[in-house]
CSV table of C-alpha atoms in Angstrom, one decimal:
chain,number,residue,atom,x,y,z
A,1,MET,CA,-15.9,304.7,171.3
A,2,SER,CA,-16.3,301.1,170.3
A,3,GLU,CA,-19.8,300.8,168.9
A,4,PRO,CA,-19.3,299.7,165.2
A,5,LEU,CA,-22.7,300.9,164.0
A,6,LEU,CA,-22.1,304.3,165.5
A,7,GLU,CA,-18.7,304.5,164.0
A,8,GLN,CA,-20.0,303.4,160.7
A,9,LEU,CA,-22.7,306.1,160.8
A,10,ILE,CA,-20.1,308.8,161.7
A,11,GLU,CA,-17.9,307.7,158.8
A,12,ALA,CA,-20.8,307.5,156.4
A,13,LEU,CA,-22.0,311.0,157.2
A,14,ARG,CA,-18.7,312.4,156.0
A,15,VAL,CA,-19.9,311.8,152.4
A,16,LEU,CA,-21.9,315.0,152.8
A,17,PRO,CA,-20.0,318.1,151.7
A,18,GLY,CA,-18.6,320.3,154.4
A,19,VAL,CA,-18.9,317.6,157.1
A,20,GLY,CA,-15.7,316.7,158.9
A,21,PRO,CA,-15.1,314.2,161.7
A,22,LYS,CA,-16.3,316.5,164.4
A,23,SER,CA,-19.6,317.6,162.8
A,24,ALA,CA,-20.3,314.0,161.7
A,25,GLN,CA,-20.0,312.9,165.3
A,26,ARG,CA,-22.3,315.7,166.4
A,27,MET,CA,-24.8,314.8,163.7
A,28,ALA,CA,-24.8,311.1,164.6
A,29,TYR,CA,-25.2,311.8,168.4
A,30,HIS,CA,-28.0,314.4,167.7
A,31,VAL,CA,-30.0,311.9,165.5
A,32,LEU,CA,-29.6,309.1,168.0
A,33,GLU,CA,-30.4,311.2,171.0
A,34,ARG,CA,-33.2,313.3,169.7
A,35,GLU,CA,-34.2,312.6,166.2
A,36,ARG,CA,-34.6,308.9,165.6
A,37,ASP,CA,-37.8,309.4,163.6
A,38,GLY,CA,-36.1,312.1,161.5
A,39,GLY,CA,-33.2,309.7,161.0
A,40,ARG,CA,-35.5,307.0,159.8
A,41,GLN,CA,-37.1,309.4,157.3
A,42,LEU,CA,-33.7,310.7,156.2
A,43,ALA,CA,-32.5,307.1,155.5
A,44,ALA,CA,-35.6,306.4,153.5
A,45,ALA,CA,-35.5,309.7,151.6
A,46,LEU,CA,-31.8,309.2,150.8
A,47,SER,CA,-32.3,305.7,149.7
A,48,ALA,CA,-35.3,306.5,147.5
A,49,ALA,CA,-33.6,309.6,145.9
A,50,VAL,CA,-30.3,307.7,145.2
A,51,GLU,CA,-32.1,304.8,143.6
A,52,ARG,CA,-34.9,306.6,141.8
A,53,VAL,CA,-33.8,310.1,140.8
A,54,GLY,CA,-32.3,309.9,137.4
A,55,HIS,CA,-31.8,312.4,134.6
A,56,CYS,CA,-34.3,314.1,132.3
A,57,ALA,CA,-33.9,312.7,128.8
A,58,ARG,CA,-34.3,316.2,127.3
A,59,CYS,CA,-32.4,318.6,129.7
A,60,ARG,CA,-30.3,316.2,131.8
A,61,ASP,CA,-31.4,317.8,135.0
A,62,PHE,CA,-32.4,315.5,137.9
A,63,SER,CA,-35.7,313.9,137.3
A,64,GLU,CA,-37.8,311.0,138.6
A,65,ALA,CA,-39.6,310.6,135.3
A,66,ASP,CA,-38.1,310.3,131.8
A,67,THR,CA,-38.8,313.9,131.1
A,68,CYS,CA,-38.7,316.5,134.0
A,69,ALA,CA,-41.6,318.7,134.9
A,70,THR,CA,-40.0,321.8,133.4
A,71,CYS,CA,-39.4,320.1,130.0
A,72,ALA,CA,-42.8,318.5,130.0
A,73,SER,CA,-44.6,321.8,130.9
A,74,GLY,CA,-46.4,323.5,128.0
A,75,ALA,CA,-46.1,326.8,129.8
A,76,ARG,CA,-42.4,327.4,129.2
A,77,ASP,CA,-41.0,329.4,126.2
A,78,ALA,CA,-39.4,326.8,124.0
A,79,HIS,CA,-37.6,329.4,121.9
A,80,LEU,CA,-35.2,330.1,124.8
A,81,LEU,CA,-32.7,327.5,126.0
A,82,CYS,CA,-30.3,328.1,128.9
A,83,ALA,CA,-27.2,326.0,129.3
A,84,VAL,CA,-25.9,325.6,132.8
A,85,GLU,CA,-23.2,323.5,134.4
A,86,SER,CA,-25.1,321.9,137.2
A,87,PRO,CA,-28.6,321.4,138.6
A,88,ALA,CA,-27.7,323.8,141.4
A,89,ASP,CA,-27.0,326.5,138.8
A,90,ARG,CA,-30.3,325.8,137.1
A,91,LEU,CA,-32.1,326.2,140.5
A,92,ALA,CA,-30.3,329.4,141.3
A,93,ILE,CA,-31.4,330.9,138.0
A,94,GLU,CA,-34.9,329.6,138.4
A,95,GLN,CA,-35.1,331.2,141.9
A,96,ALA,CA,-33.4,334.5,141.1
A,97,THR,CA,-34.7,335.4,137.7
A,98,GLY,CA,-38.0,335.5,135.9
A,99,TYR,CA,-36.7,333.2,133.2
A,100,ARG,CA,-39.5,331.2,131.6
A,101,GLY,CA,-37.6,329.3,128.9
A,102,LEU,CA,-36.1,325.8,129.1
A,103,TYR,CA,-32.8,324.5,130.3
A,104,PHE,CA,-30.0,322.2,129.3
A,105,VAL,CA,-27.9,320.9,132.2
A,106,LEU,CA,-24.3,320.0,131.1
A,107,GLN,CA,-23.5,318.2,134.4
A,108,GLY,CA,-20.0,319.5,134.2
A,109,ARG,CA,-17.8,321.6,131.9
A,110,LEU,CA,-15.3,320.9,129.2
A,111,SER,CA,-12.1,319.7,130.9
A,112,PRO,CA,-10.0,317.5,128.5
A,113,LEU,CA,-7.4,316.8,131.2
A,114,ASP,CA,-10.1,315.1,133.3
A,115,GLY,CA,-11.4,313.3,130.3
A,116,ILE,CA,-14.5,315.4,130.1
A,117,GLY,CA,-15.3,316.2,126.5
A,118,PRO,CA,-18.4,317.2,124.5
A,119,ARG,CA,-19.6,313.6,124.7
A,120,GLU,CA,-19.6,313.6,128.5
A,121,LEU,CA,-21.6,316.8,128.6
A,122,GLY,CA,-24.3,315.4,126.3
A,123,LEU,CA,-23.5,318.0,123.6
A,124,ASP,CA,-24.6,315.5,120.9
A,125,ARG,CA,-28.0,315.7,122.5
A,126,LEU,CA,-27.8,319.5,122.7
A,127,SER,CA,-26.8,319.6,119.0
A,128,ALA,CA,-29.7,317.4,118.0
A,129,ARG,CA,-32.0,319.7,120.0
A,130,LEU,CA,-30.7,322.9,118.4
A,131,ALA,CA,-31.1,321.1,115.0
A,132,GLU,CA,-34.8,320.6,115.7
A,133,GLY,CA,-35.2,324.3,114.9
A,134,GLY,CA,-37.4,325.5,117.7
A,135,VAL,CA,-34.7,327.3,119.7
A,136,GLN,CA,-33.9,330.9,118.8
A,137,GLU,CA,-31.5,331.8,121.5
A,138,LEU,CA,-29.0,329.8,123.5
A,139,ILE,CA,-28.3,331.5,126.8
A,140,ILE,CA,-24.9,330.3,128.0
A,141,ALA,CA,-24.7,330.4,131.8
A,142,THR,CA,-21.6,328.4,132.5
A,143,ASN,CA,-19.4,329.7,135.4
A,144,PRO,CA,-16.9,332.5,134.7
A,145,THR,CA,-13.9,330.2,135.2
A,146,VAL,CA,-11.3,329.2,132.7
A,147,GLU,CA,-13.1,325.9,131.9
A,148,GLY,CA,-16.5,327.5,132.0
A,149,GLU,CA,-15.3,330.1,129.5
A,150,ALA,CA,-13.9,327.4,127.2
A,151,THR,CA,-17.2,325.6,127.4
A,152,ALA,CA,-19.1,328.8,126.6
A,153,HIS,CA,-17.0,329.3,123.5
A,154,TYR,CA,-17.6,325.8,122.4
A,155,LEU,CA,-21.4,326.1,123.0
A,156,ALA,CA,-21.5,329.4,121.1
A,157,GLN,CA,-19.9,327.8,118.1
A,158,LEU,CA,-22.4,324.9,118.3
A,159,ALA,CA,-25.3,327.4,118.4
A,160,ARG,CA,-24.1,329.4,115.4
A,161,GLN,CA,-23.7,326.2,113.4
A,162,HIS,CA,-27.4,325.6,113.9
A,163,GLY,CA,-28.4,329.2,113.2
A,164,VAL,CA,-29.2,329.8,116.9
A,165,ARG,CA,-28.1,333.1,118.5
A,166,PRO,CA,-25.8,332.5,121.5
A,167,SER,CA,-25.8,334.9,124.5
A,168,ARG,CA,-23.8,335.0,127.7
A,169,LEU,CA,-24.6,336.2,131.2
A,170,ALA,CA,-23.1,339.7,131.8
A,171,HIS,CA,-19.9,339.9,133.8
A,172,GLY,CA,-19.0,342.8,136.0
A,173,LEU,CA,-19.2,344.2,139.5
A,174,PRO,CA,-21.6,342.3,141.8
A,175,LEU,CA,-24.5,344.4,143.1
A,176,GLY,CA,-23.7,345.8,146.5
A,177,GLY,CA,-20.1,344.9,146.2
A,178,GLU,CA,-17.3,347.4,147.0
A,179,LEU,CA,-14.9,348.2,144.2
A,180,GLU,CA,-12.0,348.0,146.7
A,181,TYR,CA,-12.7,344.4,147.5
A,182,VAL,CA,-13.5,343.1,144.0
A,183,ASP,CA,-10.9,340.8,142.5
A,184,ARG,CA,-8.6,342.2,139.8
A,185,GLY,CA,-9.9,340.1,137.0
A,186,THR,CA,-13.5,341.2,137.6
A,187,LEU,CA,-12.6,344.8,138.0
A,188,SER,CA,-10.5,344.8,134.8
A,189,HIS,CA,-13.3,343.2,132.9
A,190,ALA,CA,-15.9,345.6,134.3
A,191,PHE,CA,-13.7,348.5,133.4
A,192,GLY,CA,-13.1,347.3,129.9
A,193,SER,CA,-16.8,346.5,129.3
A,194,ARG,CA,-18.0,349.9,130.7
A,195,ALA,CA,-21.2,351.1,129.0
A,196,GLU,CA,-22.3,354.6,128.2
A,197,MET,CA,-24.8,355.9,130.7
A,198,PRO,CA,-28.2,356.8,129.2
B,1,MET,CA,-37.8,322.5,141.5
B,2,SER,CA,-40.6,320.0,141.3
B,3,GLU,CA,-39.1,316.6,141.9
B,4,PRO,CA,-40.8,315.2,145.0
B,5,LEU,CA,-38.1,312.8,146.0
B,6,LEU,CA,-35.4,315.5,145.7
B,7,GLU,CA,-37.5,317.9,147.8
B,8,GLN,CA,-38.2,315.2,150.4
B,9,LEU,CA,-34.5,314.5,150.6
B,10,ILE,CA,-33.6,318.2,151.1
B,11,GLU,CA,-36.3,318.5,153.7
B,12,ALA,CA,-35.2,315.3,155.5
B,13,LEU,CA,-31.5,316.4,155.6
B,14,ARG,CA,-32.6,319.4,157.8
B,15,VAL,CA,-33.0,317.0,160.7
B,16,LEU,CA,-29.2,317.2,161.0
B,17,PRO,CA,-27.9,319.8,163.4
B,18,GLY,CA,-26.6,323.0,161.7
B,19,VAL,CA,-28.1,322.1,158.3
B,20,GLY,CA,-30.4,324.8,156.9
B,21,PRO,CA,-32.3,324.9,153.6
B,22,LYS,CA,-29.2,326.0,151.6
B,23,SER,CA,-26.8,323.4,152.9
B,24,ALA,CA,-29.4,320.7,152.7
B,25,GLN,CA,-29.9,321.5,149.0
B,26,ARG,CA,-26.1,321.5,148.4
B,27,MET,CA,-25.8,318.1,150.2
B,28,ALA,CA,-28.6,316.5,148.2
B,29,TYR,CA,-27.2,317.7,144.9
B,30,HIS,CA,-23.7,316.7,145.9
B,31,VAL,CA,-24.8,313.1,146.8
B,32,LEU,CA,-26.9,312.7,143.6
B,33,GLU,CA,-24.2,314.2,141.4
B,34,ARG,CA,-21.1,312.6,142.7
B,35,GLU,CA,-21.7,310.3,145.7
B,36,ARG,CA,-24.6,307.9,144.9
B,37,ASP,CA,-22.7,305.0,146.5
B,38,GLY,CA,-21.8,307.0,149.5
B,39,GLY,CA,-25.4,308.0,149.8
B,40,ARG,CA,-26.5,304.4,149.7
B,41,GLN,CA,-24.0,303.6,152.5
B,42,LEU,CA,-25.2,306.5,154.5
B,43,ALA,CA,-28.8,305.5,154.2
B,44,ALA,CA,-27.9,302.0,155.3
B,45,ALA,CA,-25.7,303.1,158.2
B,46,LEU,CA,-28.3,305.6,159.4
B,47,SER,CA,-31.1,303.1,159.2
B,48,ALA,CA,-29.0,300.4,161.1
B,49,ALA,CA,-27.9,302.8,163.8
B,50,VAL,CA,-31.4,304.3,164.4
B,51,GLU,CA,-32.9,300.8,164.7
B,52,ARG,CA,-30.2,298.9,166.5
B,53,VAL,CA,-28.2,301.3,168.7
B,54,GLY,CA,-29.9,301.4,172.1
B,55,HIS,CA,-28.6,302.2,175.5
B,56,CYS,CA,-26.3,300.3,177.8
B,57,ALA,CA,-28.2,298.9,180.8
B,58,ARG,CA,-25.5,299.9,183.2
B,59,CYS,CA,-24.3,303.3,182.0
B,60,ARG,CA,-27.0,304.5,179.6
B,61,ASP,CA,-24.5,305.3,176.9
B,62,PHE,CA,-25.2,304.3,173.4
B,63,SER,CA,-24.7,300.6,172.9
B,64,GLU,CA,-25.6,297.9,170.4
B,65,ALA,CA,-25.4,295.2,173.1
B,66,ASP,CA,-27.2,295.2,176.4
B,67,THR,CA,-24.0,296.3,178.1
B,68,CYS,CA,-21.6,298.6,176.3
B,69,ALA,CA,-18.0,297.7,175.7
B,70,THR,CA,-16.7,300.0,178.4
B,71,CYS,CA,-18.9,298.6,181.1
B,72,ALA,CA,-18.2,295.0,180.0
B,73,SER,CA,-14.5,295.6,180.0
B,74,GLY,CA,-12.6,294.1,182.9
B,75,ALA,CA,-9.7,296.6,182.3
B,76,ARG,CA,-11.5,299.7,183.7
B,77,ASP,CA,-11.3,300.8,187.3
B,78,ALA,CA,-14.7,300.1,188.8
B,79,HIS,CA,-14.0,302.2,191.9
B,80,LEU,CA,-14.4,305.3,189.9
B,81,LEU,CA,-17.7,306.4,188.3
B,82,CYS,CA,-18.0,309.6,186.2
B,83,ALA,CA,-21.4,311.1,185.6
B,84,VAL,CA,-21.9,313.1,182.4
B,85,GLU,CA,-24.9,314.7,180.7
B,86,SER,CA,-24.5,313.2,177.3
B,87,PRO,CA,-22.6,310.6,175.2
B,88,ALA,CA,-20.7,313.4,173.5
B,89,ASP,CA,-19.5,314.6,176.9
B,90,ARG,CA,-18.4,311.1,177.8
B,91,LEU,CA,-16.5,310.8,174.5
B,92,ALA,CA,-14.8,314.2,175.1
B,93,ILE,CA,-13.5,313.1,178.5
B,94,GLU,CA,-12.5,309.7,177.1
B,95,GLN,CA,-10.5,311.4,174.3
B,96,ALA,CA,-9.0,314.2,176.4
B,97,THR,CA,-8.1,312.6,179.7
B,98,GLY,CA,-6.4,309.4,180.8
B,99,TYR,CA,-9.5,308.4,182.9
B,100,ARG,CA,-9.8,304.6,183.2
B,101,GLY,CA,-12.9,304.4,185.4
B,102,LEU,CA,-16.5,303.8,184.3
B,103,TYR,CA,-19.2,306.2,183.3
B,104,PHE,CA,-22.8,307.0,183.9
B,105,VAL,CA,-24.6,308.9,181.2
B,106,LEU,CA,-27.5,310.9,182.5
B,107,GLN,CA,-28.9,311.7,179.0
B,108,GLY,CA,-29.9,315.1,180.2
B,109,ARG,CA,-29.9,317.3,183.3
B,110,LEU,CA,-32.4,318.0,186.0
B,111,SER,CA,-34.9,320.5,184.6
B,112,PRO,CA,-38.2,320.4,186.4
B,113,LEU,CA,-39.8,322.9,184.1
B,114,ASP,CA,-39.2,320.6,181.2
B,115,GLY,CA,-40.5,317.6,183.2
B,116,ILE,CA,-37.0,316.2,183.5
B,117,GLY,CA,-36.6,314.8,187.1
B,118,PRO,CA,-34.4,312.2,188.7
B,119,ARG,CA,-36.5,309.4,187.1
B,120,GLU,CA,-35.8,310.6,183.5
B,121,LEU,CA,-32.1,310.7,184.2
B,122,GLY,CA,-32.1,307.1,185.5
B,123,LEU,CA,-31.0,308.2,188.9
B,124,ASP,CA,-32.8,305.2,190.5
B,125,ARG,CA,-30.4,303.0,188.5
B,126,LEU,CA,-27.4,305.2,189.6
B,127,SER,CA,-28.6,304.9,193.2
B,128,ALA,CA,-28.8,301.2,192.9
B,129,ARG,CA,-25.4,301.1,191.5
B,130,LEU,CA,-23.9,303.2,194.2
B,131,ALA,CA,-25.6,301.0,196.7
B,132,GLU,CA,-23.8,297.9,195.3
B,133,GLY,CA,-20.7,299.2,197.2
B,134,GLY,CA,-18.0,299.0,194.6
B,135,VAL,CA,-17.8,302.7,193.7
B,136,GLN,CA,-15.6,304.9,195.9
B,137,GLU,CA,-15.7,308.2,194.1
B,138,LEU,CA,-18.4,309.7,191.9
B,139,ILE,CA,-16.8,312.2,189.6
B,140,ILE,CA,-19.5,314.7,188.6
B,141,ALA,CA,-18.9,316.1,185.2
B,142,THR,CA,-22.2,317.9,184.4
B,143,ASN,CA,-21.9,321.2,182.5
B,144,PRO,CA,-21.2,324.4,184.4
B,145,THR,CA,-24.6,325.8,183.6
B,146,VAL,CA,-27.4,326.5,186.1
B,147,GLU,CA,-29.2,323.2,185.5
B,148,GLY,CA,-25.9,321.3,185.4
B,149,GLU,CA,-24.9,322.7,188.8
B,150,ALA,CA,-28.3,321.8,190.2
B,151,THR,CA,-27.9,318.3,188.9
B,152,ALA,CA,-24.4,318.2,190.3
B,153,HIS,CA,-25.7,319.1,193.8
B,154,TYR,CA,-28.3,316.5,193.6
B,155,LEU,CA,-25.8,313.8,192.5
B,156,ALA,CA,-23.4,314.8,195.3
B,157,GLN,CA,-26.2,314.3,197.9
B,158,LEU,CA,-27.0,310.9,196.4
B,159,ALA,CA,-23.4,309.9,196.5
B,160,ARG,CA,-23.0,310.9,200.2
B,161,GLN,CA,-26.2,308.9,201.1
B,162,HIS,CA,-24.4,305.8,199.8
B,163,GLY,CA,-21.1,306.7,201.5
B,164,VAL,CA,-19.5,307.5,198.1
B,165,ARG,CA,-17.1,310.5,197.8
B,166,PRO,CA,-18.5,313.0,195.3
B,167,SER,CA,-16.0,315.2,193.3
B,168,ARG,CA,-16.5,317.9,190.7
B,169,LEU,CA,-14.4,319.0,187.7
B,170,ALA,CA,-12.4,322.1,188.5
B,171,HIS,CA,-13.7,325.4,187.2
B,172,GLY,CA,-11.5,328.4,186.4
B,173,LEU,CA,-9.6,330.0,183.5
B,174,PRO,CA,-9.3,327.9,180.4
B,175,LEU,CA,-5.7,327.0,179.4
B,176,GLY,CA,-4.4,329.4,176.8
B,177,GLY,CA,-7.3,331.8,177.4
B,178,GLU,CA,-6.7,335.5,178.0
B,179,LEU,CA,-7.9,337.0,181.2
B,180,GLU,CA,-9.2,340.0,179.4
B,181,TYR,CA,-11.6,337.9,177.3
B,182,VAL,CA,-12.8,335.5,180.0
B,183,ASP,CA,-16.5,336.0,181.0
B,184,ARG,CA,-17.1,337.6,184.4
B,185,GLY,CA,-18.6,334.6,186.1
B,186,THR,CA,-15.6,332.4,185.3
B,187,LEU,CA,-13.1,335.1,186.3
B,188,SER,CA,-14.9,335.8,189.6
B,189,HIS,CA,-14.9,332.1,190.3
B,190,ALA,CA,-11.3,331.6,189.4
B,191,PHE,CA,-10.3,334.6,191.6
B,192,GLY,CA,-12.3,333.3,194.5
B,193,SER,CA,-10.9,329.8,194.2
B,194,ARG,CA,-7.3,330.9,193.9
B,195,ALA,CA,-4.8,328.4,195.2
B,196,GLU,CA,-1.5,329.1,197.0
B,197,MET,CA,1.5,328.5,194.7
B,198,PRO,CA,3.8,325.7,195.8
């Protein structure tokens, strides 16, 4: 192959997660062979999103406007605030649960070794928001990883400082999972946190 | 989610082969969270390729110029012409074999039901090229499918009409494959085409 534009496209496609050299090549060929219009639209959508999608000033989720639609909506319960690590986590909760409160998107987790501290996660803004007084419960939905747990502890302290009740998503066996195949940490936690049956 | 640009991007990403709603979402979030520069480059590369990569006038492969680098090269053996269905097939042969002849990319296969006849495959151009007299062997590398075989037969006739020797890639057991797991058609063909051992 010696067509620079084609090579550049294949190389550029590898910015997408999970796309290696072989699938990048297949994607480039597919678009050029059969989907030139779709390719044009993708280029425009990508360019527009990259340039114009910023972050909501209140919750730090992706937003085109200063304040995202969720934060601007009067229909959400402002007493509940749910802290998540990423916009994808927020979307997962929104799609899977009936939660009608508001969100705060950390855009990361505490990780001092990578230079990610409270400042990078916008915790000054979260602190100011908790100080406003409207929030009654901070639902902490960081990932159950070491860094996610550390972040959860930090957030819980912050909530208590402002008289807000912190809560954490339950850990345990996944629904439909088989005990035999669950990892040790989860099993040990689920065993230790067993609850009396009603 | 209610950010139009983000939704448009996720929808537009689905033009890529093998990308469903979930991976499109992951890709969009990944680019916006961590790869805005890469996203910008991808948009530019995609736009440039879609607008400016056309087809080589001689071999119908993708090319930015009127004639592609392979056809324009004086270093290739013009006595050999290899007909393939797609640019991806051409690339696979180029990468796997030491073939130094030229190519003709059909951009499809004969499929009368889909309205794809000799005209759509540029066979008038192939015919004119064989009539020029330089080509001695037409290596037919269409896929071993029903339509690919029909196309191969058609191409072989065309070659003979111009006094060009047609040849076809060998069919049989794949290297490293196990007899037990090879499909019946391939096994039957390989058995019937057995060759005496030297």
